[in-house]
Each structure stands twice: as structure tokens, then as C-alpha cells.
Amino acid sequence: MRLGLALGYWGRGPAPDHLDLATEAERLGYDSVWTAEAWGSDAFTPLTWIAAHTSRIRLGTAIAQMAARSPTATAMHALTLDHLSGGRMMLGLGLSGPQVVEGWYGRPFPASPLTATREYVDVIRQVLRREGPVALDGRFHQHPYRGGDGTGTGTGIGKPLKPITHPLRADLPILLGAEGPKNIAQTTRIADGWLPLYWSPTRTDVYQASLTDLPDGFMIAPMARAKVCDDVAEGLLPVKAMLGFYIGGMGHAARNFHADLMARMGYEDEARHIQELFLAGRKEEAVLAVPDAFADEISLIGPRERIAERLELWRKGPVTDLLLAAPDPHTLRVLAELNS
């Protein structure tokens, strides 16, 4: 099991320690470093900055949002950074949810998310292979554009194009941040890896039906908060804050993929209660309502001995890459030593 560093996205401003953490992770032998985006900082610019200050560690987006860019624009970002970094780029993509897609990006959330995802990946693969002009008469992605998506009729003179720049790698890895069972199953067929949002090494049966007949080399790369500390309850508070926000606020009351996932993992009543509190404006109560047991099983929190014991559970399962949201160099170092 390889280790990665998950830096996420910025808060109010640039994170002052991200570059130091990334260079330390490379020094410690970590395999990869990952950035993200929500509705603030983008995923590609910080990753490019990190690429310029490192030489070996692989670079991933976990995740870049599909609604933020056309698939050809995303492919341009990926092939450019792959060249600049000497072939270290991994493209992690996610669809996000209706509130973000429609509220932030001003685009309709696709009526068929699986079809939209499949078409998006198809276009990127065409760009990276550069075997001919990109052409797709899709339901959600049209190359050339033929109209009918509500944004205008177009001119009708668009022509198929292939990238001017020759991609460094036709097989640049593409990973998907899928949550629903059908989306996960499709991911195993069209992508090179999967980025689970929550992963419990004691509940792998939740995903078992979607992960049959995995292709060779398929990456399963969940993210987990890690912190070496004496007080487990205190160490879990940032995990609970994240879960409270995602489960309570990252989606509509009637359509929240994160809450649905928590429910499938055995915490349905708790997930709905967190939603009710958060949407009622009682955000602190929503965070406190997150069960310690759930926060704990998807994290690596506590003294070194406790983390060592729990890390073995992760190593025994199908996870190929554990992406650690580790807030300090000491935790990075301890996990590197335990996983060696």
C-alpha cells in the first residue's frame, strides 16, 4: 500500500504549510501528493506550484470538478502539467452535486450522471491518445457542438480538432471520485482508479458488489485524516467538523450524496439527524452529532501504537494508495515509518 499526501483545497487564503508538507512527503518517500477544489482555490494551480518544487512525487487532483471545465479544457490542464512535471500527473475527477454544479458553476446538473461522466472521460481519452480529431455526438458533450443544450443554437461551423501539443502519455491515469454503487462499478470499467470519499477498512462489504473483476493495476485510493496525538477524542474533532459540513451542508436535504453514503455505511439515522441540525442553522450541534465511531473508523487518529494497529486493517484490504490528510510533518514521518 502506497502513501499519498492529501492537501485538499484552500480555506480563506493560501495554505502556508502546503508546500513544506509536500516537499517533506517527497523526502519521506511518499508516492503522491493531491490537491482539490470546491468553490474557491482551483486544483491545478497549486499542484503546478508543487511540481516546480519537487522532482519525484506523483501529482494528483482529488478532485477536479467536471462542471468547472469542458473535458477538452481539463485534458489541456492535464497534458500540460504532465509535460512540465516529467510524467507525474494523475487526473482525479468528480461530478460534484446539484447545489455546487448549478449554484456555483451555473450549469444544469446532468439528468444521467453516469452518462455524463462516461462521455467526459471518453473525450479526455481521445485528447490524450491524439489518434485523430476529437469527435463525440454525446448527450451531454458534443464535439463539434451541434446545439440543443439550452445555451444557444451555435453557428454550425465547428470542426473536429486534435490537440496541437502531443501529450506526453496517452495512458495518463484517470481516477474518479464516485460514490453511488452504479457509479463505482462504471468507474472500474472506464477509469484507472477510484477515489472513495469515505473508506472504512472494517466495512469493505459496502463496496464489494461494485468492485468485482477489477482490472490489473486499478487504484483504490481513499482519503483519511491522520494525526498522531494522545487524546483521540480531541484528534477526531477536525474529522467530525469535515463530516458535519459534508453530510449536513454539501447538498440539498432531499439530494445529498455524502449523507446517502454515510447511510449505506450503517449510520442512516445519524446522517439524517446531522442534516436536520445543519440545515436548521445548528452547525455546532451537527458536528457534535457525528458519531465518534464513524469518524474514527475512516481515520487514523491517536498515539503511534494505536495508529500502527489500525493501519494494519487498511493494509489487509484492497486499498492500493492511502491518501493522508496529515496536518504536520511528525504525523507524516510516523506513518511513513509504520508503512515501510
GROMACS .gro file of C-alpha atoms in nm:
model
  340
    1MET     CA    1   0.000   0.000   0.000
    2ARG     CA    2   0.148   0.329  -0.114
    3LEU     CA    3   0.107   0.651   0.083
    4GLY     CA    4  -0.005   0.983  -0.057
    5LEU     CA    5  -0.046   1.329   0.093
    6ALA     CA    6  -0.392   1.485   0.052
    7LEU     CA    7  -0.373   1.864   0.082
    8GLY     CA    8  -0.730   1.943  -0.016
    9TYR     CA    9  -0.827   2.297  -0.112
   10TRP     CA   10  -0.754   2.632   0.050
   11GLY     CA   11  -0.973   2.795   0.308
   12ARG     CA   12  -0.981   3.173   0.338
   13GLY     CA   13  -0.643   3.207   0.167
   14PRO     CA   14  -0.339   3.014   0.054
   15ALA     CA   15  -0.235   2.742   0.297
   16PRO     CA   16   0.114   2.847   0.414
   17ASP     CA   17   0.230   2.495   0.501
   18HIS     CA   18   0.120   2.302   0.191
   19LEU     CA   19   0.447   2.334   0.002
   20ASP     CA   20   0.653   2.238   0.307
   21LEU     CA   21   0.432   1.934   0.367
   22ALA     CA   22   0.461   1.829   0.002
   23THR     CA   23   0.840   1.853  -0.004
   24GLU     CA   24   0.863   1.668   0.328
   25ALA     CA   25   0.634   1.395   0.193
   26GLU     CA   26   0.863   1.353  -0.107
   27ARG     CA   27   1.167   1.335   0.122
   28LEU     CA   28   0.996   1.065   0.330
   29GLY     CA   29   0.923   0.852   0.025
   30TYR     CA   30   0.552   0.924  -0.020
   31ASP     CA   31   0.433   0.820  -0.363
   32SER     CA   32   0.192   1.105  -0.439
   33VAL     CA   33   0.051   1.443  -0.338
   34TRP     CA   34  -0.305   1.555  -0.415
   35THR     CA   35  -0.490   1.886  -0.435
   36ALA     CA   36  -0.863   1.957  -0.456
   37GLU     CA   37  -1.117   2.227  -0.534
   38ALA     CA   38  -1.464   2.326  -0.417
   39TRP     CA   39  -1.571   2.686  -0.482
   40GLY     CA   40  -1.253   2.876  -0.403
   41SER     CA   41  -0.900   2.773  -0.498
   42ASP     CA   42  -0.862   2.554  -0.805
   43ALA     CA   43  -0.688   2.216  -0.808
   44PHE     CA   44  -0.436   2.262  -1.089
   45THR     CA   45  -0.252   2.583  -0.996
   46PRO     CA   46  -0.130   2.470  -0.651
   47LEU     CA   47  -0.034   2.133  -0.800
   48THR     CA   48   0.177   2.308  -1.061
   49TRP     CA   49   0.348   2.510  -0.787
   50ILE     CA   50   0.426   2.187  -0.602
   51ALA     CA   51   0.552   2.026  -0.923
   52ALA     CA   52   0.805   2.307  -0.964
   53HIS     CA   53   0.948   2.242  -0.616
   54THR     CA   54   0.963   1.860  -0.632
   55SER     CA   55   1.121   1.605  -0.862
   56ARG     CA   56   0.984   1.257  -0.795
   57ILE     CA   57   0.650   1.255  -0.613
   58ARG     CA   58   0.344   1.192  -0.833
   59LEU     CA   59   0.086   1.471  -0.864
   60GLY     CA   60  -0.289   1.416  -0.847
   61THR     CA   61  -0.614   1.609  -0.837
   62ALA     CA   62  -0.856   1.470  -0.580
   63ILE     CA   63  -1.068   1.602  -0.715
   64ALA     CA   64  -1.104   1.838  -1.011
   65GLN     CA   65  -1.470   1.912  -1.074
   66MET     CA   66  -1.608   1.822  -1.414
   67ALA     CA   67  -1.855   2.109  -1.420
   68ALA     CA   68  -1.570   2.358  -1.386
   69ARG     CA   69  -1.427   2.288  -1.731
   70SER     CA   70  -1.516   2.127  -2.059
   71PRO     CA   71  -1.347   1.787  -2.095
   72THR     CA   72  -1.107   1.926  -2.355
   73ALA     CA   73  -1.004   2.209  -2.119
   74THR     CA   74  -0.942   1.955  -1.842
   75ALA     CA   75  -0.737   1.744  -2.082
   76MET     CA   76  -0.530   2.054  -2.169
   77HIS     CA   77  -0.457   2.114  -1.800
   78ALA     CA   78  -0.357   1.752  -1.750
   79LEU     CA   79  -0.134   1.713  -2.055
   80THR     CA   80   0.038   2.047  -1.984
   81LEU     CA   81   0.120   1.961  -1.624
   82ASP     CA   82   0.224   1.611  -1.727
   83HIS     CA   83   0.483   1.761  -1.961
   84LEU     CA   84   0.606   2.018  -1.708
   85SER     CA   85   0.642   1.757  -1.433
   86GLY     CA   86   0.809   1.490  -1.645
   87GLY     CA   87   0.515   1.249  -1.649
   88ARG     CA   88   0.399   1.269  -1.287
   89MET     CA   89   0.038   1.378  -1.340
   90MET     CA   90  -0.271   1.181  -1.232
   91LEU     CA   91  -0.612   1.321  -1.314
   92GLY     CA   92  -0.875   1.271  -1.046
   93LEU     CA   93  -1.224   1.386  -1.147
   94GLY     CA   94  -1.560   1.420  -0.976
   95LEU     CA   95  -1.908   1.530  -1.080
   96SER     CA   96  -1.993   1.710  -0.751
   97GLY     CA   97  -2.359   1.761  -0.661
   98PRO     CA   98  -2.652   1.967  -0.788
   99GLN     CA   99  -2.607   2.255  -0.543
  100VAL     CA  100  -2.247   2.314  -0.649
  101VAL     CA  101  -2.293   2.243  -1.021
  102GLU     CA  102  -2.597   2.467  -1.055
  103GLY     CA  103  -2.526   2.717  -0.776
  104TRP     CA  104  -2.155   2.780  -0.835
  105TYR     CA  105  -2.089   2.681  -1.196
  106GLY     CA  106  -2.426   2.789  -1.331
  107ARG     CA  107  -2.473   2.469  -1.526
  108PRO     CA  108  -2.754   2.214  -1.517
  109PHE     CA  109  -2.677   1.904  -1.316
  110PRO     CA  110  -2.692   1.616  -1.567
  111ALA     CA  111  -3.008   1.409  -1.568
  112SER     CA  112  -2.791   1.100  -1.617
  113PRO     CA  113  -2.471   1.144  -1.414
  114LEU     CA  114  -2.327   0.812  -1.531
  115THR     CA  115  -2.367   0.903  -1.897
  116ALA     CA  116  -2.221   1.250  -1.842
  117THR     CA  117  -1.920   1.102  -1.664
  118ARG     CA  118  -1.864   0.837  -1.930
  119GLU     CA  119  -1.874   1.097  -2.210
  120TYR     CA  120  -1.639   1.330  -2.020
  121VAL     CA  121  -1.380   1.057  -1.976
  122ASP     CA  122  -1.421   0.948  -2.339
  123VAL     CA  123  -1.331   1.296  -2.464
  124ILE     CA  124  -1.025   1.321  -2.239
  125ARG     CA  125  -0.905   0.980  -2.355
  126GLN     CA  126  -0.939   1.093  -2.718
  127VAL     CA  127  -0.732   1.405  -2.649
  128LEU     CA  128  -0.459   1.206  -2.474
  129ARG     CA  129  -0.441   0.938  -2.744
  130ARG     CA  130  -0.429   1.201  -3.021
  131GLU     CA  131  -0.518   0.943  -3.283
  132GLY     CA  132  -0.743   1.185  -3.467
  133PRO     CA  133  -0.971   1.485  -3.418
  134VAL     CA  134  -1.190   1.467  -3.110
  135ALA     CA  135  -1.540   1.365  -3.212
  136LEU     CA  136  -1.834   1.272  -2.989
  137ASP     CA  137  -2.204   1.311  -3.055
  138GLY     CA  138  -2.295   1.271  -2.689
  139ARG     CA  139  -2.597   1.355  -2.484
  140PHE     CA  140  -2.404   1.599  -2.267
  141HIS     CA  141  -2.078   1.655  -2.454
  142GLN     CA  142  -2.072   1.734  -2.824
  143HIS     CA  143  -1.756   1.772  -3.030
  144PRO     CA  144  -1.815   1.961  -3.252
  145TYR     CA  145  -2.104   2.141  -3.081
  146ARG     CA  146  -2.436   2.084  -3.255
  147GLY     CA  147  -2.671   2.279  -3.027
  148GLY     CA  148  -2.968   2.162  -2.830
  149ASP     CA  149  -2.826   2.201  -2.478
  150GLY     CA  150  -3.012   2.520  -2.395
  151THR     CA  151  -2.712   2.754  -2.427
  152GLY     CA  152  -2.777   2.864  -2.784
  153THR     CA  153  -2.803   2.727  -3.132
  154GLY     CA  154  -2.440   2.771  -3.233
  155THR     CA  155  -2.312   2.858  -3.577
  156GLY     CA  156  -2.287   2.511  -3.722
  157ILE     CA  157  -1.931   2.570  -3.847
  158GLY     CA  158  -1.738   2.400  -3.568
  159LYS     CA  159  -1.487   2.141  -3.687
  160PRO     CA  160  -1.328   1.843  -3.510
  161LEU     CA  161  -0.978   1.920  -3.382
  162LYS     CA  162  -0.695   1.728  -3.224
  163PRO     CA  163  -0.453   1.883  -2.976
  164ILE     CA  164  -0.167   2.088  -3.118
  165THR     CA  165   0.053   1.968  -2.835
  166HIS     CA  166   0.143   1.600  -2.841
  167PRO     CA  167   0.055   1.456  -2.497
  168LEU     CA  168   0.347   1.305  -2.311
  169ARG     CA  169   0.145   0.993  -2.222
  170ALA     CA  170  -0.164   0.850  -2.386
  171ASP     CA  171  -0.221   0.645  -2.071
  172LEU     CA  172  -0.209   0.929  -1.818
  173PRO     CA  173  -0.404   0.783  -1.523
  174ILE     CA  174  -0.764   0.896  -1.477
  175LEU     CA  175  -0.936   0.835  -1.144
  176LEU     CA  176  -1.296   0.909  -1.050
  177GLY     CA  177  -1.447   1.020  -0.721
  178ALA     CA  178  -1.759   0.805  -0.745
  179GLU     CA  179  -1.997   0.746  -0.451
  180GLY     CA  180  -2.304   0.557  -0.572
  181PRO     CA  181  -2.284   0.179  -0.637
  182LYS     CA  182  -2.353   0.209  -1.012
  183ASN     CA  183  -2.106   0.495  -1.049
  184ILE     CA  184  -1.836   0.296  -0.868
  185ALA     CA  185  -1.900  -0.006  -1.088
  186GLN     CA  186  -1.874   0.212  -1.401
  187THR     CA  187  -1.550   0.360  -1.265
  188THR     CA  188  -1.388   0.017  -1.263
  189ARG     CA  189  -1.468  -0.012  -1.635
  190ILE     CA  190  -1.373   0.333  -1.770
  191ALA     CA  191  -1.107   0.467  -1.530
  192ASP     CA  192  -0.767   0.370  -1.394
  193GLY     CA  193  -0.864   0.417  -1.032
  194TRP     CA  194  -1.125   0.517  -0.778
  195LEU     CA  195  -1.110   0.790  -0.514
  196PRO     CA  196  -1.352   0.691  -0.233
  197LEU     CA  197  -1.471   0.975  -0.015
  198TYR     CA  198  -1.515   0.761   0.298
  199TRP     CA  199  -1.350   0.425   0.341
  200SER     CA  200  -1.384   0.201   0.642
  201PRO     CA  201  -1.145  -0.096   0.645
  202THR     CA  202  -1.399  -0.281   0.859
  203ARG     CA  203  -1.689  -0.228   0.615
  204THR     CA  204  -1.543  -0.317   0.277
  205ASP     CA  205  -1.861  -0.516   0.207
  206VAL     CA  206  -2.034  -0.182   0.142
  207TYR     CA  207  -1.849  -0.162  -0.190
  208GLN     CA  208  -1.795  -0.530  -0.265
  209ALA     CA  209  -2.065  -0.567  -0.531
  210SER     CA  210  -1.927  -0.269  -0.725
  211LEU     CA  211  -1.565  -0.385  -0.718
  212THR     CA  212  -1.583  -0.723  -0.890
  213ASP     CA  213  -1.337  -0.814  -1.166
  214LEU     CA  214  -1.102  -0.521  -1.110
  215PRO     CA  215  -0.854  -0.468  -1.394
  216ASP     CA  216  -0.484  -0.514  -1.324
  217GLY     CA  217  -0.325  -0.208  -1.171
  218PHE     CA  218  -0.657  -0.047  -1.076
  219MET     CA  219  -0.601   0.207  -0.798
  220ILE     CA  220  -0.826   0.232  -0.492
  221ALA     CA  221  -0.715   0.550  -0.320
  222PRO     CA  222  -0.928   0.665  -0.026
  223MET     CA  223  -0.852   0.972   0.181
  224ALA     CA  224  -0.811   0.952   0.558
  225ARG     CA  225  -0.736   1.214   0.820
  226ALA     CA  226  -0.424   1.121   1.019
  227LYS     CA  227  -0.296   1.272   1.339
  228VAL     CA  228  -0.051   1.137   1.596
  229CYS     CA  229  -0.183   1.258   1.931
  230ASP     CA  230  -0.256   1.137   2.282
  231ASP     CA  231  -0.621   1.247   2.301
  232VAL     CA  232  -0.825   1.050   2.046
  233ALA     CA  233  -1.147   1.243   2.108
  234GLU     CA  234  -0.974   1.575   2.051
  235GLY     CA  235  -0.797   1.442   1.744
  236LEU     CA  236  -1.130   1.336   1.595
  237LEU     CA  237  -1.283   1.686   1.615
  238PRO     CA  238  -1.149   1.800   1.273
  239VAL     CA  239  -1.284   1.477   1.122
  240LYS     CA  240  -1.624   1.540   1.276
  241ALA     CA  241  -1.618   1.901   1.154
  242MET     CA  242  -1.549   1.781   0.800
  243LEU     CA  243  -1.821   1.517   0.817
  244GLY     CA  244  -2.071   1.761   0.965
  245PHE     CA  245  -2.009   2.002   0.678
  246TYR     CA  246  -2.018   1.741   0.401
  247ILE     CA  247  -2.313   1.545   0.536
  248GLY     CA  248  -2.508   1.846   0.656
  249GLY     CA  249  -2.421   2.120   0.412
  250MET     CA  250  -2.278   1.976   0.090
  251GLY     CA  251  -2.609   1.903  -0.073
  252HIS     CA  252  -2.983   1.955  -0.057
  253ALA     CA  253  -3.193   1.793   0.215
  254ALA     CA  254  -3.351   1.567  -0.045
  255ARG     CA  255  -3.037   1.503  -0.251
  256ASN     CA  256  -2.710   1.474  -0.064
  257PHE     CA  257  -2.476   1.205  -0.196
  258HIS     CA  258  -2.249   1.227   0.110
  259ALA     CA  259  -2.535   1.169   0.352
  260ASP     CA  260  -2.658   0.879   0.138
  261LEU     CA  261  -2.313   0.719   0.154
  262MET     CA  262  -2.299   0.751   0.532
  263ALA     CA  263  -2.641   0.585   0.546
  264ARG     CA  264  -2.519   0.294   0.333
  265MET     CA  265  -2.229   0.253   0.574
  266GLY     CA  266  -2.468   0.180   0.861
  267TYR     CA  267  -2.538   0.527   1.001
  268GLU     CA  268  -2.864   0.625   0.832
  269ASP     CA  269  -3.042   0.773   1.135
  270GLU     CA  270  -2.731   0.964   1.238
  271ALA     CA  271  -2.682   1.103   0.885
  272ARG     CA  272  -3.040   1.236   0.868
  273HIS     CA  273  -3.008   1.389   1.216
  274ILE     CA  274  -2.687   1.567   1.117
  275GLN     CA  275  -2.860   1.703   0.808
  276GLU     CA  276  -3.156   1.830   1.009
  277LEU     CA  277  -2.932   2.011   1.256
  278PHE     CA  278  -2.708   2.166   0.992
  279LEU     CA  279  -2.993   2.284   0.770
  280ALA     CA  280  -3.163   2.436   1.075
  281GLY     CA  281  -2.855   2.652   1.131
  282ARG     CA  282  -2.735   2.449   1.431
  283LYS     CA  283  -2.397   2.373   1.280
  284GLU     CA  284  -2.203   2.317   1.602
  285GLU     CA  285  -2.464   2.066   1.716
  286ALA     CA  286  -2.444   1.895   1.378
  287VAL     CA  287  -2.069   1.845   1.421
  288LEU     CA  288  -2.110   1.709   1.771
  289ALA     CA  289  -2.382   1.472   1.644
  290VAL     CA  290  -2.132   1.296   1.417
  291PRO     CA  291  -2.068   0.961   1.591
  292ASP     CA  292  -1.713   0.924   1.719
  293ALA     CA  293  -1.722   0.564   1.598
  294PHE     CA  294  -1.784   0.666   1.236
  295ALA     CA  295  -1.522   0.943   1.241
  296ASP     CA  296  -1.274   0.701   1.396
  297GLU     CA  297  -1.317   0.412   1.155
  298ILE     CA  298  -1.245   0.628   0.848
  299SER     CA  299  -0.939   0.794   1.008
  300LEU     CA  300  -0.604   0.719   1.171
  301ILE     CA  301  -0.605   0.915   1.494
  302GLY     CA  302  -0.430   0.862   1.826
  303PRO     CA  303  -0.097   0.751   1.973
  304ARG     CA  304   0.159   0.581   1.750
  305GLU     CA  305   0.077   0.232   1.882
  306ARG     CA  306  -0.294   0.275   1.814
  307ILE     CA  307  -0.233   0.403   1.461
  308ALA     CA  308   0.006   0.114   1.393
  309GLU     CA  309  -0.261  -0.138   1.493
  310ARG     CA  310  -0.532   0.027   1.286
  311LEU     CA  311  -0.306   0.079   0.984
  312GLU     CA  312  -0.282  -0.298   0.950
  313LEU     CA  313  -0.656  -0.309   0.878
  314TRP     CA  314  -0.606  -0.075   0.584
  315ARG     CA  315  -0.311  -0.276   0.456
  316LYS     CA  316  -0.507  -0.604   0.457
  317GLY     CA  317  -0.783  -0.478   0.228
  318PRO     CA  318  -0.797  -0.378  -0.140
  319VAL     CA  319  -0.665  -0.024  -0.087
  320THR     CA  320  -0.363   0.042  -0.310
  321ASP     CA  321  -0.299   0.404  -0.210
  322LEU     CA  322  -0.384   0.566   0.122
  323LEU     CA  323  -0.410   0.943   0.084
  324LEU     CA  324  -0.341   1.102   0.420
  325ALA     CA  325  -0.477   1.439   0.521
  326ALA     CA  326  -0.195   1.480   0.771
  327PRO     CA  327  -0.159   1.824   0.928
  328ASP     CA  328   0.203   1.808   1.047
  329PRO     CA  329   0.544   1.667   0.950
  330HIS     CA  330   0.559   1.446   1.260
  331THR     CA  331   0.245   1.257   1.158
  332LEU     CA  332   0.377   1.221   0.804
  333ARG     CA  333   0.700   1.076   0.937
  334VAL     CA  334   0.532   0.831   1.173
  335LEU     CA  335   0.303   0.697   0.900
  336ALA     CA  336   0.598   0.658   0.664
  337GLU     CA  337   0.785   0.457   0.927
  338LEU     CA  338   0.484   0.238   1.008
  339ASN     CA  339   0.411   0.165   0.642
  340SER     CA  340   0.769   0.081   0.547
   0.00000   0.00000   0.00000
